[in-house]
Amino acid sequence: MSVTLRQKLTNTGRYSWNLDIYHEGKRISKSLKLYTTIKPKTEAEKIHNADVKRLAEKIRLNTEAELINSNYSKFGSKQTEISFLDYFAKLTKERRRSDGTFANWDSTYKVLKQYFGNRPKKLIEMSETDLVAIRKFISEKYRTKSNQTLSRNAASSYFNKVKAAFNAAFDEKLVDVKIASRVKGLKPEDTKREFLTEEEVMQLLKTPCSFPLLKQAFFFSVFCGLRWSDVVNLKWGDIQSTGDRTFIRYRQEKTRHAETADLNNNAIAQLGERMADDQKVFKGLRYSAWNNVKLAQWVMSAGIKKHITFHCARHTFATLLLTKDIDIYTVSKLLGHRELKTTQIYGKVIDRRKNQAVKVLDFDL
């Protein structure tokens, strides 16, 4: 078994790079479609030649590793021929049933489509340099329809999707190097997380909504902390009871982790009449701009002057628990967070606790 690189002189006066593979008595020659200048004169030509040589060697090592791992059947297949953009499109399509997640992946795909243009690059050829270039394009060069750069948080979110795609390719053994771990992400800015106070929750409960199903789903999230994607996909079979305990067993759409979440009476009160196990609990609820408008109108009619989205229900669940002195570790588990630092962001928004803390020094002087 051997994998070697070979240069071939072309009619244009350049070297083309080829991979010569000898495996199990068979010899295969494959063009890498990489080219170098024969006698580089400028600094740019020298750098280009060096980059091509490094990439060719990387491909040779990847191929050799596949042979050693008896995984050669993949080489030359459609999987290794796929471009990174097409691979990202495949991952995006797989997330179609998760509305919020799909929208973010689809937006990222459109940014990548503009980045690559008519220069698609194979997944197996992607390098750290490519990933850094994509990060720069997303954070500095990409322009929206209104000719604006992306916000820091949008850029951070999009680039995280790109890194996730590279990690997925590694997990699928389509590439042998986890390059995403070698490139830093874009640090997001702290944003204001809107939530409802207990008084506002009561106020909103008393206010009619023109879309009752949306109101039920929103308050179900307020009282149990589920994300929109998990609420909208919840089925009756996920809800179980034993004795005086009612709980749901489900797989988070965002993380794909299995979770068990207990339901309190207020959450149970938002559920309608139980249907067949394969039926959705909030049947007819879908993500749409129309729903967002209905939610905003409902909040406004309650006299609440905050920008409340469906995800604010989850924020409300977390902050209400913290204001009622539930320890942050327990809240983290109830939210299904894997890391405590993810939950700690909610601690920043509770002004009541800050106010109580400073008042302990209000003693007579």
Coordinates of C-alpha atoms in Angstrom, one line a residue:
M1 CA 0.0 0.0 0.0
S2 CA 1.3 3.4 -0.9
V3 CA 0.1 6.9 -1.5
T4 CA 2.4 9.3 -3.3
L5 CA 2.2 12.8 -4.9
R6 CA 3.3 13.3 -8.5
Q7 CA 3.7 16.5 -10.5
K8 CA 2.8 16.7 -14.1
L9 CA 3.8 19.4 -16.6
T10 CA 0.7 21.0 -18.3
N11 CA 0.3 22.7 -21.6
T12 CA 0.0 26.0 -19.8
G13 CA 3.5 25.7 -18.3
R14 CA 2.4 24.8 -14.8
Y15 CA 2.6 21.7 -12.6
S16 CA -0.6 19.9 -11.9
W17 CA -0.6 17.7 -8.7
N18 CA -1.8 14.1 -8.8
L19 CA -2.3 11.4 -6.3
D20 CA -0.9 7.9 -7.1
I21 CA -2.5 5.2 -5.0
Y22 CA -1.5 1.6 -4.9
H23 CA -3.8 -0.6 -2.8
E24 CA -4.7 -4.3 -2.9
G25 CA -3.0 -4.8 -6.2
K26 CA -4.7 -1.9 -7.8
R27 CA -3.2 1.4 -9.0
I28 CA -5.2 4.5 -9.2
S29 CA -4.1 8.0 -10.3
K30 CA -6.3 10.9 -9.3
S31 CA -5.9 14.5 -10.3
L32 CA -6.1 16.9 -7.3
K33 CA -6.8 19.9 -9.6
L34 CA -4.1 21.8 -7.8
Y35 CA -1.5 23.8 -9.8
T36 CA 1.8 25.4 -9.0
T37 CA 4.1 27.8 -10.9
I38 CA 7.3 26.0 -12.2
K39 CA 9.7 28.8 -11.4
P40 CA 8.0 31.2 -9.0
K41 CA 9.4 34.8 -9.2
T42 CA 7.1 36.9 -7.0
E43 CA 6.4 36.5 -3.3
A44 CA 2.8 35.8 -4.1
E45 CA 3.7 32.9 -6.4
K46 CA 6.0 31.5 -3.8
I47 CA 3.4 31.7 -1.1
H48 CA 0.8 30.1 -3.5
N49 CA 3.2 27.2 -4.3
A50 CA 3.8 26.6 -0.6
D51 CA 0.1 26.6 0.2
V52 CA -0.6 24.1 -2.6
K53 CA 2.1 21.8 -1.5
R54 CA 0.8 21.8 2.1
L55 CA -2.8 21.1 0.8
A56 CA -1.6 18.3 -1.5
E57 CA 0.3 16.7 1.4
K58 CA -2.7 17.0 3.7
I59 CA -4.9 15.2 1.1
R60 CA -2.2 12.5 0.7
L61 CA -2.1 12.0 4.5
N62 CA -5.9 11.9 4.7
T63 CA -6.0 9.3 1.9
E64 CA -3.3 7.2 3.5
A65 CA -5.1 7.3 6.8
E66 CA -8.3 6.0 5.1
L67 CA -6.3 3.1 3.7
I68 CA -4.8 2.2 7.0
N69 CA -8.2 2.3 8.7
S70 CA -9.6 0.0 5.9
N71 CA -11.9 2.8 4.9
Y72 CA -10.7 3.2 1.4
S73 CA -14.1 2.5 -0.1
K74 CA -15.0 6.1 0.7
F75 CA -12.2 7.5 -1.4
G76 CA -13.4 8.7 -4.7
S77 CA -17.0 8.3 -3.6
K78 CA -19.6 11.0 -3.7
Q79 CA -19.0 11.7 0.0
T80 CA -15.4 12.8 -0.4
E81 CA -16.2 14.6 -3.7
I82 CA -18.9 16.8 -2.1
S83 CA -18.2 20.5 -1.8
F84 CA -18.3 22.1 1.7
L85 CA -21.3 24.2 0.5
D86 CA -23.3 21.2 -0.6
Y87 CA -22.4 19.4 2.7
F88 CA -23.6 22.5 4.6
A89 CA -26.8 22.5 2.5
K90 CA -27.4 18.8 3.5
L91 CA -27.0 19.6 7.2
T92 CA -29.4 22.6 6.8
K93 CA -32.0 20.4 5.2
E94 CA -31.8 18.0 8.0
R95 CA -32.9 20.8 10.4
R96 CA -36.0 21.7 8.5
R97 CA -38.4 20.4 11.1
S98 CA -36.9 22.6 13.7
D99 CA -38.2 26.0 12.7
G100 CA -35.8 28.3 14.6
T101 CA -32.7 26.2 14.1
F102 CA -33.5 25.7 10.4
A103 CA -33.9 29.5 9.9
N104 CA -30.5 30.1 11.4
W105 CA -28.8 27.4 9.4
D106 CA -30.5 28.6 6.2
S107 CA -29.4 32.2 6.7
T108 CA -25.8 30.9 7.3
Y109 CA -26.0 28.9 4.1
K110 CA -27.0 32.0 2.1
V111 CA -24.0 33.8 3.5
L112 CA -21.7 30.9 2.6
K113 CA -23.2 30.8 -0.9
Q114 CA -22.2 34.4 -1.4
Y115 CA -18.7 33.7 0.0
F116 CA -17.9 30.8 -2.3
G117 CA -19.7 32.2 -5.4
N118 CA -18.6 30.2 -8.4
R119 CA -15.6 28.8 -6.6
P120 CA -16.9 25.7 -4.7
K121 CA -14.3 23.9 -2.7
K122 CA -14.4 20.2 -1.7
L123 CA -15.0 19.4 1.9
I124 CA -11.9 17.4 2.1
E125 CA -9.8 20.3 0.8
M126 CA -11.0 22.8 3.4
S127 CA -8.3 24.0 5.8
E128 CA -7.9 26.3 8.9
T129 CA -7.0 29.1 6.5
D130 CA -10.4 28.7 4.8
L131 CA -12.2 28.7 8.1
V132 CA -10.4 32.0 9.1
A133 CA -11.3 33.5 5.8
I134 CA -14.9 32.6 6.2
R135 CA -14.9 34.1 9.7
K136 CA -13.5 37.4 8.3
F137 CA -16.1 37.4 5.5
I138 CA -19.0 36.8 7.9
S139 CA -17.8 39.4 10.5
E140 CA -16.5 42.1 8.2
K141 CA -17.4 41.8 4.5
Y142 CA -20.8 40.3 4.2
R143 CA -23.6 42.8 3.5
T144 CA -27.3 42.4 4.2
K145 CA -30.0 43.6 1.7
S146 CA -29.9 47.0 3.4
N147 CA -26.1 47.1 2.8
Q148 CA -25.3 46.7 6.5
T149 CA -22.7 44.4 8.1
L150 CA -24.1 41.7 10.4
S151 CA -24.5 42.4 14.1
R152 CA -21.8 40.9 16.3
N153 CA -24.3 38.4 17.7
A154 CA -25.6 37.4 14.2
A155 CA -22.0 36.9 12.9
S156 CA -21.2 34.9 16.0
S157 CA -24.2 32.6 15.5
Y158 CA -23.5 32.1 11.8
F159 CA -19.9 31.3 12.3
N160 CA -20.8 28.8 15.1
K161 CA -23.0 27.0 12.5
V162 CA -20.0 26.8 10.1
K163 CA -17.8 25.3 12.9
A164 CA -20.6 22.9 13.8
A165 CA -20.6 21.7 10.2
F166 CA -16.9 21.0 10.3
N167 CA -17.4 19.1 13.6
A168 CA -20.2 17.1 12.0
A169 CA -17.9 16.2 9.0
F170 CA -15.3 15.0 11.5
D171 CA -17.8 12.9 13.4
E172 CA -19.0 11.4 10.1
K173 CA -15.3 10.6 9.4
L174 CA -15.5 12.6 6.1
V175 CA -12.4 14.5 7.3
D176 CA -9.6 13.4 9.6
V177 CA -8.7 16.7 11.3
K178 CA -11.0 18.6 13.6
I179 CA -10.0 22.0 12.3
A180 CA -12.9 23.9 13.9
S181 CA -11.3 23.4 17.3
R182 CA -8.2 25.2 16.1
V183 CA -10.0 28.4 15.0
K184 CA -11.5 30.8 17.6
G185 CA -15.2 31.7 17.3
L186 CA -16.6 35.2 17.3
K187 CA -17.4 36.3 20.9
P188 CA -21.0 37.6 21.1
E189 CA -22.0 40.7 22.8
D190 CA -24.1 40.7 26.0
T191 CA -27.7 41.3 25.0
K192 CA -30.6 42.4 27.1
R193 CA -32.8 39.3 27.8
E194 CA -36.4 40.3 28.1
F195 CA -38.6 38.5 30.6
L196 CA -41.8 39.0 32.4
T197 CA -42.1 39.7 36.1
E198 CA -44.6 37.8 38.2
E199 CA -47.0 40.7 38.1
E200 CA -46.7 40.9 34.2
V201 CA -47.3 37.2 34.0
M202 CA -50.6 37.6 35.9
Q203 CA -51.5 40.6 33.8
L204 CA -50.9 38.7 30.6
L205 CA -52.9 35.7 31.8
K206 CA -55.9 37.9 32.3
T207 CA -55.6 39.4 28.8
P208 CA -57.5 37.7 25.9
C209 CA -55.4 36.6 22.9
S210 CA -56.8 36.4 19.4
F211 CA -55.0 33.1 19.0
P212 CA -55.8 31.0 22.1
L213 CA -53.5 28.2 21.1
L214 CA -50.5 30.6 21.0
K215 CA -51.5 31.8 24.5
Q216 CA -51.6 28.2 25.9
A217 CA -48.3 27.3 24.3
F218 CA -46.6 30.5 25.6
F219 CA -47.7 30.0 29.2
F220 CA -46.8 26.3 29.0
S221 CA -43.3 27.5 28.2
V222 CA -43.4 30.1 31.0
F223 CA -44.3 27.4 33.5
C224 CA -41.9 24.6 32.3
G225 CA -39.1 26.4 30.4
L226 CA -39.3 24.5 27.1
R227 CA -38.0 26.1 24.0
W228 CA -40.4 26.9 21.1
S229 CA -39.0 24.1 19.0
D230 CA -39.7 21.6 21.8
V231 CA -43.1 23.0 22.5
V232 CA -44.2 22.9 18.9
N233 CA -43.0 19.3 18.5
L234 CA -44.3 18.0 21.8
K235 CA -46.5 14.9 21.5
W236 CA -49.0 13.4 23.9
G237 CA -46.9 10.3 24.2
D238 CA -44.1 12.5 25.7
I239 CA -46.3 13.3 28.6
Q240 CA -46.4 10.7 31.4
S241 CA -47.9 10.4 34.9
T242 CA -47.1 8.3 37.9
G243 CA -49.0 8.9 41.1
D244 CA -49.2 12.6 41.7
R245 CA -46.2 13.3 39.4
T246 CA -46.7 14.5 35.8
F247 CA -43.6 14.8 33.6
I248 CA -42.4 14.8 30.0
R249 CA -39.7 12.8 28.4
Y250 CA -38.4 14.3 25.2
R251 CA -35.3 15.0 23.1
Q252 CA -34.3 18.6 22.8
E253 CA -34.5 19.8 19.2
K254 CA -31.6 22.1 19.7
T255 CA -29.1 19.8 21.4
R256 CA -30.6 16.4 20.6
H257 CA -30.1 15.4 24.3
A258 CA -32.8 13.3 26.0
E259 CA -34.5 15.2 28.9
T260 CA -37.0 14.5 31.6
A261 CA -38.9 17.6 32.9
D262 CA -41.5 17.7 35.7
L263 CA -44.7 19.7 35.1
N264 CA -46.3 21.8 37.7
N265 CA -50.1 22.4 37.9
N266 CA -49.9 25.7 36.0
A267 CA -48.1 24.0 33.1
I268 CA -50.6 21.1 33.1
A269 CA -53.5 23.6 33.1
Q270 CA -52.3 24.8 29.6
L271 CA -52.8 21.3 28.1
G272 CA -56.0 20.5 26.3
E273 CA -57.8 17.2 26.2
R274 CA -55.4 14.3 25.8
M275 CA -55.3 12.8 22.4
A276 CA -53.5 9.8 20.8
D277 CA -49.8 9.4 21.7
D278 CA -48.6 10.3 18.2
Q279 CA -50.6 13.5 18.1
K280 CA -49.0 16.9 18.8
V281 CA -50.1 18.6 22.0
F282 CA -50.3 22.0 20.4
K283 CA -51.6 20.8 17.1
G284 CA -51.9 23.7 14.5
L285 CA -49.1 25.7 16.1
R286 CA -46.5 26.7 13.5
Y287 CA -43.7 29.3 13.3
S288 CA -44.8 32.3 11.2
A289 CA -44.5 36.0 11.0
W290 CA -48.3 36.1 11.6
N291 CA -47.9 34.4 15.0
N292 CA -45.2 36.9 16.0
V293 CA -47.5 39.8 15.2
K294 CA -50.3 38.2 17.2
L295 CA -48.0 37.7 20.1
A296 CA -46.8 41.3 20.0
Q297 CA -50.4 42.6 19.8
W298 CA -51.4 40.4 22.8
V299 CA -48.6 41.7 24.9
M300 CA -49.3 45.3 23.9
S301 CA -53.0 45.0 24.7
A302 CA -51.9 43.8 28.2
G303 CA -50.2 47.1 28.7
I304 CA -46.7 45.6 28.7
K305 CA -44.2 47.8 27.0
K306 CA -41.5 45.2 26.3
H307 CA -40.3 43.4 23.2
I308 CA -41.6 40.0 24.1
T309 CA -41.0 37.0 21.8
F310 CA -41.9 33.4 22.4
H311 CA -38.4 32.6 23.7
C312 CA -39.0 35.2 26.4
A313 CA -41.3 32.6 28.0
R314 CA -38.2 30.5 28.7
H315 CA -36.3 33.5 30.0
T316 CA -39.3 34.2 32.3
F317 CA -39.3 30.6 33.6
A318 CA -35.6 30.9 34.5
T319 CA -35.7 34.4 36.1
L320 CA -38.8 33.7 38.1
L321 CA -37.2 30.6 39.6
L322 CA -34.0 32.5 40.5
T323 CA -36.0 35.4 42.1
K324 CA -37.8 32.8 44.2
D325 CA -34.4 31.6 45.5
I326 CA -34.1 28.4 43.6
D327 CA -30.4 27.7 43.3
I328 CA -28.8 28.2 39.9
Y329 CA -27.7 24.5 39.7
T330 CA -31.3 23.3 39.9
V331 CA -32.4 26.0 37.4
S332 CA -29.7 24.8 35.0
K333 CA -30.9 21.3 35.2
L334 CA -34.5 22.3 34.6
L335 CA -33.5 24.3 31.5
G336 CA -31.5 21.3 30.2
H337 CA -28.2 23.2 30.1
R338 CA -25.1 21.1 30.0
E339 CA -22.9 23.9 31.4
L340 CA -23.6 26.1 34.4
K341 CA -22.1 29.2 32.7
T342 CA -25.0 29.0 30.2
T343 CA -27.5 29.5 33.0
Q344 CA -25.5 32.2 34.8
I345 CA -26.5 34.7 32.1
Y346 CA -29.9 34.8 33.7
G347 CA -28.4 36.0 37.0
K348 CA -27.4 39.2 35.3
V349 CA -30.9 40.3 34.6
I350 CA -32.5 40.1 38.0
D351 CA -32.4 43.7 39.3
R352 CA -34.6 42.9 42.3
R353 CA -31.9 40.8 43.9
K354 CA -29.4 43.6 43.3
N355 CA -31.7 46.0 45.0
Q356 CA -32.2 43.7 47.9
A357 CA -28.5 43.1 48.3
V358 CA -27.6 46.8 48.6
K359 CA -30.4 47.4 51.0
V360 CA -28.9 45.2 53.7
L361 CA -26.5 48.2 54.3
D362 CA -29.5 50.5 55.1
F363 CA -28.8 50.5 58.9
D364 CA -28.9 53.6 61.1
L365 CA -25.7 55.6 61.3

